[in-house]
Coordinates of N, CA, C and O and ligand atoms in Angstrom, one line a residue:
M1 N 0.9 -1.2 0.0 CA 0.0 0.0 0.0 C 0.9 1.2 0.0 O 1.7 1.4 0.9
T2 N 0.8 2.0 -1.0 CA 1.7 3.2 -1.2 C 1.0 4.5 -0.7 O 1.6 5.5 -0.5
R3 N -0.3 4.4 -0.4 CA -1.0 5.7 0.0 C -0.5 6.2 1.3 O -0.2 5.4 2.2
R4 N -0.3 7.5 1.3 CA 0.2 8.1 2.6 C -0.7 7.9 3.7 O -1.9 8.1 3.6
Q5 N -0.2 7.4 4.9 CA -1.0 7.3 6.1 C -0.4 8.3 7.1 O 0.8 8.5 7.1
F6 N -1.3 8.8 7.9 CA -0.9 9.8 9.0 C -0.9 9.0 10.3 O -1.9 8.4 10.6
S7 N 0.2 9.1 11.1 CA 0.1 8.6 12.4 C -1.0 9.3 13.2 O -1.2 10.5 13.0
P8 N -1.6 8.6 14.2 CA -2.6 9.3 15.0 C -2.1 10.5 15.8 O -2.8 11.4 16.2
D9 N -0.8 10.5 16.0 CA -0.2 11.6 16.8 C 0.6 12.6 15.9 O 1.4 13.4 16.4
D10 N 0.5 12.5 14.6 CA 1.3 13.3 13.6 C 1.3 14.8 14.0 O 0.3 15.5 13.9
P11 N 2.5 15.3 14.5 CA 2.6 16.7 15.0 C 2.4 17.7 13.9 O 1.9 18.8 14.1
E12 N 2.9 17.4 12.7 CA 2.8 18.3 11.6 C 1.3 18.5 11.2 O 0.8 19.6 11.1
R13 N 0.5 17.4 11.1 CA -0.9 17.5 10.7 C -1.7 18.2 11.8 O -2.6 19.0 11.5
R14 N -1.3 18.0 13.1 CA -2.0 18.7 14.1 C -1.9 20.2 14.1 O -2.8 20.9 14.6
K15 N -0.9 20.7 13.4 CA -0.8 22.1 13.3 C -1.9 22.7 12.4 O -2.3 23.8 12.6
W16 N -2.4 21.9 11.4 CA -3.5 22.4 10.6 C -4.8 21.7 10.7 O -5.8 22.1 10.1
Q17 N -4.8 20.6 11.5 CA -6.0 19.9 11.6 C -6.1 19.2 13.0 O -5.4 18.2 13.2
D18 N -7.0 19.7 13.9 CA -7.1 19.2 15.2 C -8.3 18.3 15.3 O -9.4 18.7 15.2
P19 N -8.1 16.9 15.4 CA -9.2 16.0 15.3 C -10.2 16.2 16.5 O -11.4 16.1 16.3
V20 N -9.7 16.5 17.7 CA -10.6 16.6 18.8 C -11.5 17.8 18.6 O -12.7 17.8 18.8
E21 N -10.9 18.9 18.1 CA -11.7 20.1 17.8 C -12.8 19.8 16.8 O -14.0 20.3 16.9
I22 N -12.4 19.1 15.7 CA -13.4 18.9 14.7 C -14.5 17.9 15.2 O -15.7 18.1 14.9
L23 N -14.1 16.9 16.0 CA -15.2 16.0 16.5 C -16.1 16.7 17.4 O -17.3 16.4 17.5
S24 N -15.6 17.7 18.2 CA -16.5 18.5 19.0 C -17.4 19.4 18.2 O -18.6 19.5 18.5
L25 N -16.8 20.0 17.2 CA -17.6 20.9 16.3 C -18.8 20.2 15.7 O -19.9 20.7 15.5
I26 N -18.6 18.9 15.3 CA -19.7 18.2 14.6 C -20.7 17.6 15.6 O -21.6 16.9 15.3
G27 N -20.4 17.8 16.9 CA -21.4 17.4 18.0 C -21.2 15.9 18.4 O -22.1 15.4 19.0
L28 N -20.0 15.3 18.2 CA -19.9 14.0 18.7 C -19.8 14.0 20.2 O -19.1 14.8 20.8
G29 N -20.5 13.0 20.9 CA -20.5 13.0 22.3 C -20.7 11.6 22.8 O -20.8 10.6 22.1
P30 N -20.7 11.4 24.2 CA -20.8 10.1 24.8 C -22.1 9.3 24.3 O -23.1 9.9 24.1
G31 N -21.8 8.0 24.1 CA -22.9 7.1 23.7 C -23.2 7.1 22.2 O -24.1 6.3 21.8
M32 N -22.6 7.9 21.4 CA -22.9 7.9 20.0 C -22.2 6.8 19.2 O -21.2 6.3 19.7
V33 N -22.7 6.6 18.0 CA -22.1 5.6 17.1 C -21.5 6.4 16.0 O -22.2 7.2 15.3
F34 N -20.2 6.2 15.8 CA -19.4 6.9 14.8 C -18.8 5.9 13.8 O -18.1 5.0 14.2
V35 N -19.1 6.1 12.5 CA -18.6 5.3 11.5 C -17.5 6.0 10.7 O -17.8 7.1 10.1
D36 N -16.3 5.5 10.7 CA -15.2 6.2 10.1 C -14.8 5.4 8.8 O -14.2 4.3 8.9
I37 N -15.1 6.0 7.6 CA -14.9 5.3 6.4 C -13.5 5.7 5.8 O -13.3 6.8 5.5
G38 N -12.7 4.7 5.6 CA -11.3 5.0 5.2 C -10.5 5.6 6.4 O -9.9 6.7 6.3
C39 N -10.5 4.8 7.5 CA -10.0 5.4 8.8 C -8.5 5.5 8.9 O -8.0 6.2 9.7
G40 N -7.8 4.8 8.0 CA -6.3 4.9 8.1 C -5.8 4.4 9.4 O -6.4 3.4 10.0
D41 N -4.9 5.1 10.0 CA -4.3 4.7 11.3 C -5.1 5.2 12.5 O -4.7 5.0 13.6
G42 N -6.3 5.9 12.2 CA -7.1 6.3 13.3 C -7.0 7.7 13.7 O -7.2 8.0 14.9
Y43 N -6.5 8.6 12.8 CA -6.4 10.0 13.2 C -7.6 10.5 13.8 O -7.6 11.3 14.8
F44 N -8.8 10.1 13.3 CA -10.1 10.5 13.8 C -10.7 9.4 14.7 O -11.4 9.7 15.7
A45 N -10.5 8.1 14.3 CA -11.2 7.0 15.0 C -10.8 6.9 16.4 O -11.7 6.7 17.3
L46 N -9.5 7.1 16.7 CA -9.1 7.0 18.1 C -9.7 8.1 19.0 O -10.3 7.8 20.1
P47 N -9.5 9.4 18.7 CA -10.2 10.4 19.5 C -11.7 10.3 19.5 O -12.3 10.6 20.5
A48 N -12.3 9.7 18.4 CA -13.7 9.5 18.4 C -14.1 8.4 19.5 O -15.1 8.6 20.2
A49 N -13.3 7.4 19.6 CA -13.6 6.3 20.5 C -13.5 6.8 22.0 O -14.2 6.5 22.8
R50 N -12.5 7.7 22.2 CA -12.3 8.3 23.5 C -13.6 9.1 23.8 O -14.1 9.1 25.0
K51 N -14.0 9.9 22.9 CA -15.2 10.8 23.1 C -16.5 10.0 23.3 O -17.3 10.4 24.1
V52 N -16.8 9.0 22.5 CA -18.1 8.4 22.6 C -18.2 7.5 23.8 O -19.2 7.2 24.3
G53 N -17.0 7.1 24.4 CA -16.9 6.4 25.6 C -17.5 4.9 25.6 O -17.8 4.4 24.5
H54 N -17.6 4.3 26.7 CA -17.9 2.9 26.7 C -19.3 2.6 26.3 O -19.7 1.5 26.0
R55 N -20.2 3.6 26.4 CA -21.6 3.3 25.9 C -21.7 3.6 24.4 O -22.8 3.3 23.8
G56 N -20.7 4.2 23.8 CA -20.8 4.4 22.3 C -20.0 3.4 21.6 O -19.5 2.4 22.1
R57 N -19.9 3.6 20.3 CA -19.2 2.6 19.4 C -18.6 3.3 18.2 O -19.2 4.3 17.7
V58 N -17.4 2.9 17.8 CA -16.8 3.4 16.6 C -16.5 2.2 15.7 O -15.9 1.2 16.1
Y59 N -17.1 2.3 14.5 CA -16.8 1.3 13.4 C -15.8 2.0 12.5 O -16.1 3.0 11.9
A60 N -14.6 1.4 12.3 CA -13.6 2.0 11.5 C -13.2 1.0 10.4 O -12.8 -0.1 10.7
N61 N -13.3 1.4 9.1 CA -13.0 0.5 8.0 C -12.0 1.1 7.1 O -12.0 2.3 6.8
D62 N -11.1 0.3 6.5 CA -10.1 0.7 5.5 C -9.7 -0.5 4.7 O -9.7 -1.6 5.2
I63 N -9.2 -0.2 3.4 CA -8.7 -1.3 2.6 C -7.2 -1.6 3.0 O -6.7 -2.6 2.5
D64 N -6.6 -0.7 3.7 CA -5.2 -0.9 4.1 C -5.1 -1.7 5.3 O -5.2 -1.2 6.5
A65 N -4.7 -3.0 5.1 CA -4.7 -3.9 6.3 C -3.7 -3.6 7.3 O -3.9 -3.8 8.5
D66 N -2.5 -3.0 6.9 CA -1.5 -2.6 7.8 C -2.0 -1.5 8.7 O -1.7 -1.5 9.9
A67 N -2.6 -0.5 8.1 CA -3.1 0.6 8.9 C -4.2 0.1 9.9 O -4.2 0.5 11.1
V68 N -5.1 -0.8 9.4 CA -6.1 -1.3 10.3 C -5.5 -2.0 11.5 O -5.9 -1.9 12.7
E69 N -4.4 -2.8 11.2 CA -3.7 -3.5 12.3 C -3.1 -2.6 13.3 O -3.2 -2.8 14.5
R70 N -2.5 -1.5 12.8 CA -1.9 -0.5 13.7 C -3.0 0.1 14.6 O -2.8 0.4 15.8
L71 N -4.1 0.4 13.9 CA -5.2 1.0 14.7 C -5.7 0.1 15.8 O -5.9 0.5 16.9
R72 N -5.9 -1.2 15.4 CA -6.3 -2.2 16.4 C -5.4 -2.2 17.6 O -5.8 -2.3 18.8
Q73 N -4.0 -2.2 17.3 CA -3.1 -2.3 18.4 C -3.1 -1.1 19.3 O -3.1 -1.2 20.5
R74 N -3.2 0.0 18.7 CA -3.3 1.3 19.5 C -4.5 1.3 20.3 O -4.5 1.7 21.5
A75 N -5.6 0.9 19.7 CA -6.9 0.9 20.5 C -6.8 -0.1 21.7 O -7.2 0.2 22.8
A76 N -6.1 -1.3 21.4 CA -6.0 -2.3 22.5 C -5.1 -1.7 23.6 O -5.4 -1.9 24.8
Q77 N -4.0 -1.0 23.2 CA -3.1 -0.4 24.2 C -3.8 0.5 25.1 O -3.5 0.6 26.3
E78 N -4.7 1.3 24.5 CA -5.5 2.3 25.3 C -6.7 1.7 26.0 O -7.5 2.4 26.6
G79 N -7.0 0.4 25.7 CA -8.2 -0.2 26.3 C -9.5 0.3 25.7 O -10.5 0.3 26.4
L80 N -9.4 0.7 24.5 CA -10.6 1.2 23.8 C -11.4 0.0 23.2 O -11.3 -0.2 22.0
D81 N -12.2 -0.6 24.0 CA -12.9 -1.8 23.5 C -14.2 -1.5 22.8 O -15.0 -2.3 22.4
N82 N -14.4 -0.2 22.6 CA -15.6 0.3 21.8 C -15.3 0.6 20.4 O -16.1 1.1 19.6
L83 N -14.1 0.2 20.0 CA -13.7 0.5 18.6 C -13.5 -0.8 17.8 O -12.7 -1.7 18.2
V84 N -14.3 -0.9 16.7 CA -14.2 -2.1 15.9 C -13.5 -1.7 14.6 O -14.1 -1.0 13.8
A85 N -12.3 -2.2 14.3 CA -11.6 -1.8 13.1 C -11.5 -3.0 12.2 O -11.1 -4.1 12.6
E86 N -11.9 -2.9 10.9 CA -12.0 -4.0 10.0 C -11.5 -3.6 8.6 O -11.6 -2.4 8.2
V87 N -10.8 -4.6 8.0 CA -10.4 -4.4 6.6 C -11.6 -4.6 5.7 O -12.0 -5.7 5.5
K88 N -12.1 -3.5 5.1 CA -13.2 -3.6 4.2 C -13.1 -2.5 3.2 O -12.6 -1.4 3.4
E89 N -13.7 -2.8 2.0 CA -13.7 -1.7 0.9 C -15.0 -0.9 1.1 O -16.1 -1.5 1.3
A90 N -14.9 0.4 1.1 CA -16.1 1.2 1.4 C -17.2 1.0 0.5 O -18.4 1.1 0.8
E91 N -16.9 0.7 -0.8 CA -18.0 0.4 -1.8 C -18.8 -0.8 -1.4 O -19.9 -0.9 -1.9
E92 N -18.2 -1.7 -0.6 CA -18.9 -3.0 -0.3 C -19.3 -3.0 1.1 O -19.8 -4.1 1.6
T93 N -19.2 -1.9 1.9 CA -19.3 -2.0 3.3 C -20.5 -1.3 3.9 O -20.8 -0.1 3.6
L94 N -21.3 -2.0 4.7 CA -22.3 -1.4 5.6 C -21.9 -1.9 7.0 O -22.0 -3.0 7.3
A95 N -21.4 -0.9 7.8 CA -21.1 -1.3 9.2 C -22.4 -1.7 9.9 O -22.3 -2.6 10.9
C96 N -23.5 -1.2 9.5 CA -24.8 -1.4 10.2 C -25.8 -0.7 9.3 O -25.4 0.1 8.4
E97 N -27.1 -0.9 9.6 CA -28.1 -0.1 8.8 C -28.8 0.8 9.8 O -29.3 0.3 10.8
G98 N -28.9 2.0 9.5 CA -29.7 3.0 10.3 C -29.2 3.2 11.7 O -29.9 3.7 12.6
C99 N -27.9 2.9 12.0 CA -27.4 3.0 13.3 C -26.5 4.2 13.6 O -26.3 4.5 14.8
A100 N -26.0 4.8 12.6 CA -24.9 5.8 12.8 C -25.4 7.2 13.2 O -26.2 7.8 12.4
D101 N -24.9 7.7 14.3 CA -25.1 9.1 14.6 C -24.2 10.0 13.6 O -24.6 11.1 13.3
V102 N -23.0 9.5 13.3 CA -22.1 10.2 12.4 C -21.5 9.2 11.4 O -20.9 8.2 11.9
V103 N -21.6 9.4 10.1 CA -20.7 8.7 9.2 C -19.7 9.8 8.7 O -20.1 10.8 8.2
F104 N -18.4 9.4 8.9 CA -17.4 10.4 8.7 C -16.4 10.0 7.6 O -16.0 8.9 7.5
F105 N -16.1 11.0 6.8 CA -15.1 10.9 5.7 C -13.9 11.8 6.1 O -14.1 13.1 6.0
G106 N -12.8 11.3 6.5 CA -11.6 12.1 6.9 C -10.7 12.2 5.7 O -9.9 11.3 5.4
I107 N -10.7 13.3 5.0 CA -9.9 13.7 3.8 C -9.7 12.5 2.8 O -8.7 12.3 2.3
D108 N -10.9 11.8 2.6 CA -10.7 10.7 1.7 C -11.8 10.4 0.7 O -11.7 9.5 -0.1
L109 N -12.9 11.2 0.7 CA -13.9 10.9 -0.3 C -13.4 10.9 -1.7 O -13.8 10.0 -2.6
H110 N -12.4 11.7 -2.0 CA -11.8 11.8 -3.4 C -10.9 10.5 -3.7 O -10.5 10.3 -4.8
D111 N -10.6 9.7 -2.6 CA -9.7 8.6 -2.8 C -10.5 7.3 -3.3 O -9.9 6.4 -3.8
F112 N -11.8 7.3 -3.1 CA -12.5 6.0 -3.3 C -12.7 5.7 -4.8 O -12.8 6.6 -5.6
R113 N -12.7 4.4 -5.1 CA -12.9 4.0 -6.5 C -14.2 4.4 -7.0 O -14.4 4.9 -8.1
D114 N -15.3 4.4 -6.1 CA -16.6 4.7 -6.6 C -17.3 5.6 -5.4 O -18.1 5.0 -4.7
P115 N -17.0 6.9 -5.4 CA -17.5 7.7 -4.3 C -19.0 7.7 -4.2 O -19.6 7.8 -3.2
A116 N -19.7 7.7 -5.4 CA -21.1 7.7 -5.4 C -21.7 6.5 -4.7 O -22.6 6.6 -3.9
Q117 N -21.2 5.3 -4.9 CA -21.6 4.1 -4.2 C -21.3 4.2 -2.7 O -22.1 3.8 -1.9
V118 N -20.2 4.7 -2.4 CA -19.8 4.9 -1.0 C -20.8 5.8 -0.2 O -21.2 5.5 0.9
L119 N -21.2 6.8 -0.9 CA -22.2 7.7 -0.3 C -23.6 7.1 -0.2 O -24.3 7.3 0.8
V120 N -24.0 6.3 -1.1 CA -25.2 5.5 -1.0 C -25.2 4.6 0.2 O -26.1 4.5 1.0
N121 N -24.0 4.0 0.4 CA -23.9 3.1 1.6 C -23.9 4.0 2.9 O -24.5 3.5 3.9
A122 N -23.3 5.1 2.8 CA -23.3 6.0 4.0 C -24.7 6.4 4.4 O -25.1 6.3 5.6
K123 N -25.6 6.7 3.4 CA -27.0 7.0 3.7 C -27.7 5.9 4.4 O -28.4 6.1 5.3
K124 N -27.4 4.6 3.9 CA -28.1 3.5 4.6 C -27.6 3.3 6.0 O -28.4 2.8 6.9
M125 N -26.4 3.7 6.3 CA -25.9 3.5 7.7 C -26.4 4.6 8.7 O -26.4 4.4 9.9
L126 N -26.8 5.8 8.1 CA -27.2 6.9 9.0 C -28.5 6.5 9.7 O -29.4 6.0 9.1
S127 N -28.5 6.9 11.0 CA -29.8 6.8 11.7 C -30.7 8.0 11.2 O -30.2 8.9 10.6
P128 N -32.0 8.0 11.5 CA -32.9 9.0 11.0 C -32.4 10.4 11.3 O -32.5 11.3 10.5
K129 N -31.8 10.6 12.5 CA -31.2 12.0 12.8 C -29.7 12.0 12.6 O -29.1 13.0 13.1
G130 N -29.1 11.0 12.0 CA -27.7 11.0 11.9 C -27.1 12.0 10.9 O -27.9 12.6 10.1
K131 N -25.8 12.2 10.9 CA -25.2 13.3 10.2 C -24.0 12.7 9.4 O -23.2 12.0 9.9
L132 N -24.0 13.0 8.1 CA -22.8 12.7 7.3 C -21.9 13.9 7.4 O -22.3 15.0 7.2
V133 N -20.6 13.6 7.5 CA -19.6 14.6 7.6 C -18.5 14.3 6.6 O -17.8 13.3 6.6
D134 N -18.3 15.2 5.6 CA -17.3 15.1 4.6 C -16.3 16.2 4.8 O -16.5 17.4 4.4
L135 N -15.1 15.8 5.3 CA -14.0 16.8 5.5 C -13.0 16.5 4.4 O -12.5 15.3 4.3
D136 N -12.7 17.5 3.6 CA -11.8 17.1 2.4 C -11.0 18.4 2.0 O -11.3 19.5 2.5
W137 N -10.0 18.1 1.2 CA -9.1 19.2 0.8 C -9.8 20.2 -0.1 O -10.4 19.8 -1.1
K138 N -9.5 21.5 0.2 CA -10.0 22.5 -0.7 C -9.3 22.3 -2.1 O -8.1 21.9 -2.2
D139 N -10.0 22.7 -3.1 CA -9.5 22.6 -4.5 C -8.8 23.9 -4.9 O -9.3 24.7 -5.7
Q140 N -7.6 24.1 -4.3 CA -6.8 25.3 -4.6 C -5.4 25.0 -4.2 O -5.1 24.1 -3.5
P141 N -4.4 25.8 -4.8 CA -3.0 25.6 -4.5 C -2.7 25.7 -3.1 O -3.1 26.6 -2.4
M142 N -1.8 24.7 -2.6 CA -1.4 24.8 -1.2 C -0.2 23.8 -1.1 O 0.0 23.0 -1.9
P143 N 0.6 24.0 0.0 CA 1.9 23.2 0.1 C 1.7 21.8 0.5 O 2.7 21.0 0.5
V144 N 0.5 21.4 0.8 CA 0.3 20.0 1.3 C -0.9 19.4 0.6 O -1.7 20.1 -0.1
G145 N -1.0 18.0 0.7 CA -2.2 17.4 0.2 C -2.0 16.7 -1.2 O -1.0 16.8 -1.8
P146 N -3.1 16.1 -1.7 CA -3.0 15.4 -3.0 C -2.9 16.4 -4.2 O -3.2 17.6 -4.0
P147 N -2.5 15.8 -5.3 CA -2.4 16.7 -6.5 C -3.8 17.3 -6.9 O -4.8 16.7 -6.6
P148 N -3.7 18.4 -7.6 CA -5.0 19.1 -7.9 C -6.0 18.2 -8.7 O -7.2 18.3 -8.4
E149 N -5.5 17.4 -9.5 CA -6.5 16.6 -10.3 C -7.2 15.5 -9.5 O -8.2 15.0 -10.0
K150 N -6.7 15.3 -8.3 CA -7.4 14.3 -7.5 C -8.5 14.9 -6.6 O -9.3 14.2 -6.0
R151 N -8.4 16.2 -6.3 CA -9.2 16.9 -5.3 C -10.7 17.0 -5.8 O -10.9 17.2 -7.0
F152 N -11.6 17.0 -4.9 CA -13.0 17.3 -5.2 C -13.3 18.7 -4.8 O -13.1 19.1 -3.6
S153 N -13.8 19.5 -5.7 CA -14.2 20.9 -5.3 C -15.5 20.7 -4.4 O -16.1 19.7 -4.4
I154 N -15.8 21.8 -3.7 CA -17.0 21.8 -2.9 C -18.2 21.4 -3.7 O -19.1 20.6 -3.3
D155 N -18.3 22.0 -4.9 CA -19.5 21.7 -5.7 C -19.5 20.3 -6.1 O -20.6 19.7 -6.1
K156 N -18.4 19.7 -6.4 CA -18.4 18.3 -6.8 C -18.8 17.4 -5.7 O -19.7 16.5 -5.8
A157 N -18.3 17.7 -4.5 CA -18.6 16.9 -3.3 C -20.1 17.1 -3.0 O -20.8 16.1 -2.7
R158 N -20.6 18.3 -3.0 CA -22.0 18.6 -2.7 C -22.9 17.8 -3.7 O -23.9 17.2 -3.3
N159 N -22.6 17.9 -5.0 CA -23.4 17.2 -6.0 C -23.4 15.7 -5.8 O -24.5 15.1 -5.9
L160 N -22.3 15.1 -5.4 CA -22.3 13.7 -5.1 C -23.1 13.3 -3.9 O -23.9 12.3 -3.9
I161 N -23.1 14.2 -2.9 CA -23.8 13.9 -1.7 C -25.3 14.0 -2.0 O -26.1 13.2 -1.5
V162 N -25.7 15.1 -2.7 CA -27.1 15.2 -3.0 C -27.6 14.1 -3.9 O -28.7 13.6 -3.8
S163 N -26.8 13.7 -4.9 CA -27.2 12.6 -5.8 C -27.4 11.3 -5.0 O -28.1 10.4 -5.5
A164 N -26.7 11.1 -3.8 CA -26.9 9.9 -3.0 C -28.2 10.0 -2.2 O -28.6 9.1 -1.5
G165 N -29.0 11.1 -2.4 CA -30.3 11.2 -1.7 C -30.2 11.9 -0.3 O -31.1 11.8 0.5
L166 N -29.1 12.6 -0.1 CA -28.9 13.3 1.2 C -29.1 14.8 1.0 O -29.1 15.3 -0.1
R167 N -29.4 15.4 2.2 CA -29.6 16.9 2.2 C -28.5 17.6 2.8 O -28.1 17.3 4.0
V168 N -27.8 18.5 2.1 CA -26.7 19.2 2.6 C -27.2 20.3 3.6 O -28.1 21.1 3.3
V169 N -26.6 20.3 4.8 CA -27.1 21.2 5.9 C -26.1 22.4 6.0 O -26.5 23.5 6.3
S170 N -24.8 22.1 5.9 CA -23.9 23.2 6.0 C -22.6 22.9 5.3 O -22.2 21.7 5.0
V171 N -21.9 24.0 4.9 CA -20.6 23.9 4.2 C -19.8 25.0 4.9 O -20.2 26.2 4.9
Q172 N -18.6 24.6 5.4 CA -17.8 25.6 6.1 C -16.3 25.3 5.9 O -15.9 24.2 5.5
D173 N -15.5 26.3 6.1 CA -14.0 26.1 6.2 C -13.7 25.3 7.4 O -14.3 25.5 8.5
S174 N -12.6 24.5 7.3 CA -12.1 23.8 8.4 C -10.6 23.9 8.4 O -9.9 23.1 7.7
G175 N -10.1 24.9 9.1 CA -8.6 25.2 9.0 C -8.3 25.8 7.7 O -9.1 26.0 6.8
P176 N -7.0 25.9 7.4 CA -6.5 26.6 6.2 C -6.7 25.8 4.9 O -6.8 26.4 3.8
Y177 N -6.8 24.4 5.0 CA -6.7 23.6 3.8 C -7.9 22.8 3.5 O -8.0 22.1 2.4
H178 N -8.9 22.8 4.4 CA -10.1 21.9 4.2 C -11.4 22.6 4.3 O -11.6 23.6 4.8
Y179 N -12.4 21.9 3.7 CA -13.8 22.3 3.9 C -14.5 21.2 4.6 O -14.0 20.0 4.6
L180 N -15.6 21.5 5.2 CA -16.4 20.5 5.9 C -17.8 20.6 5.6 O -18.4 21.7 5.7
I181 N -18.4 19.5 5.0 CA -19.8 19.5 4.6 C -20.5 18.6 5.5 O -20.1 17.5 5.8
T182 N -21.7 19.0 6.0 CA -22.5 18.1 6.8 C -23.8 17.9 6.0 O -24.3 18.8 5.3
A183 N -24.4 16.7 6.1 CA -25.6 16.4 5.4 C -26.4 15.4 6.3 O -25.9 14.7 7.1
T184 N -27.7 15.4 6.0 CA -28.6 14.4 6.7 C -29.4 13.7 5.7 O -29.4 14.0 4.5
R185 N -30.2 12.7 6.2 CA -31.0 11.9 5.3 C -32.2 12.7 4.8 O -32.6 13.7 5.4
Ligands
SAM1 C1 -5.8 10.2 3.0 S1 -6.1 8.7 3.9 C2 -7.1 9.3 5.2 C3 -7.1 8.3 6.4 C4 -7.9 8.9 7.6 N1 -9.2 9.1 7.3 C5 -7.2 10.1 8.1 O1 -7.9 11.2 8.2 O2 -6.0 10.1 8.5 C6 -7.3 7.9 2.8 C7 -7.7 6.5 3.3 O3 -8.7 6.0 2.5 C8 -8.5 4.6 2.3 N2 -9.2 4.1 1.2 C9 -9.0 4.4 -0.1 N3 -9.9 3.7 -0.9 C10 -10.7 3.0 -0.1 C11 -11.8 2.2 -0.3 N4 -12.3 1.9 -1.5 N5 -12.4 1.6 0.8 C12 -11.9 1.9 2.1 N6 -10.8 2.7 2.3 C13 -10.2 3.2 1.3 C14 -7.0 4.5 2.2 O4 -6.4 3.2 2.4 C15 -6.5 5.5 3.2 O5 -6.4 4.9 4.5

């Protein structure tokens, strides 16, 4: 797997993206179910598991088996038994149906083979009041992130989300390099 992975403690990334702040902003709290699609090493899944606590649950999926294994080990070290990390392709994955308070995409919607299908799956996982969160790279020049041709503009992401049958609720900046879109069923 050649795709760049971020360590959960990456000090450089924390300068421009604070996972705890973002999870608070989207309203994640104790007892909630958080689905992290394309979780990598758990930059968001680990703080999410700490936040939802023992009554909540985090389902974290990725195609990168090494990253999933590192995430499992880190969760075990911390005693986070509310985190279920599995090697799965997002296009083929439903962690559950109608269970998720949050289905989260951490800088990765543009990475998927079939983002439209992944969003249809996300809709099925959302609870009636659940929230889809798409955090992704702004489509403009900057010193970090994927090449321009890989990025999704806000309009492109919004259109994909709406085409999956979801309702966009908000679009905002998230730090210097990212936008954050929220949507509901
Ligand atoms: C840029 S990384 C982001 C990882 C993590 N969300 C974060 O914020 O650090 C993109 C992730 O998407 C995963 N990925 C790419 N295509 C995928 C697919 N079809 N299904 C599941 N995961 C996928 C990659 O393996 C990688 O871990």
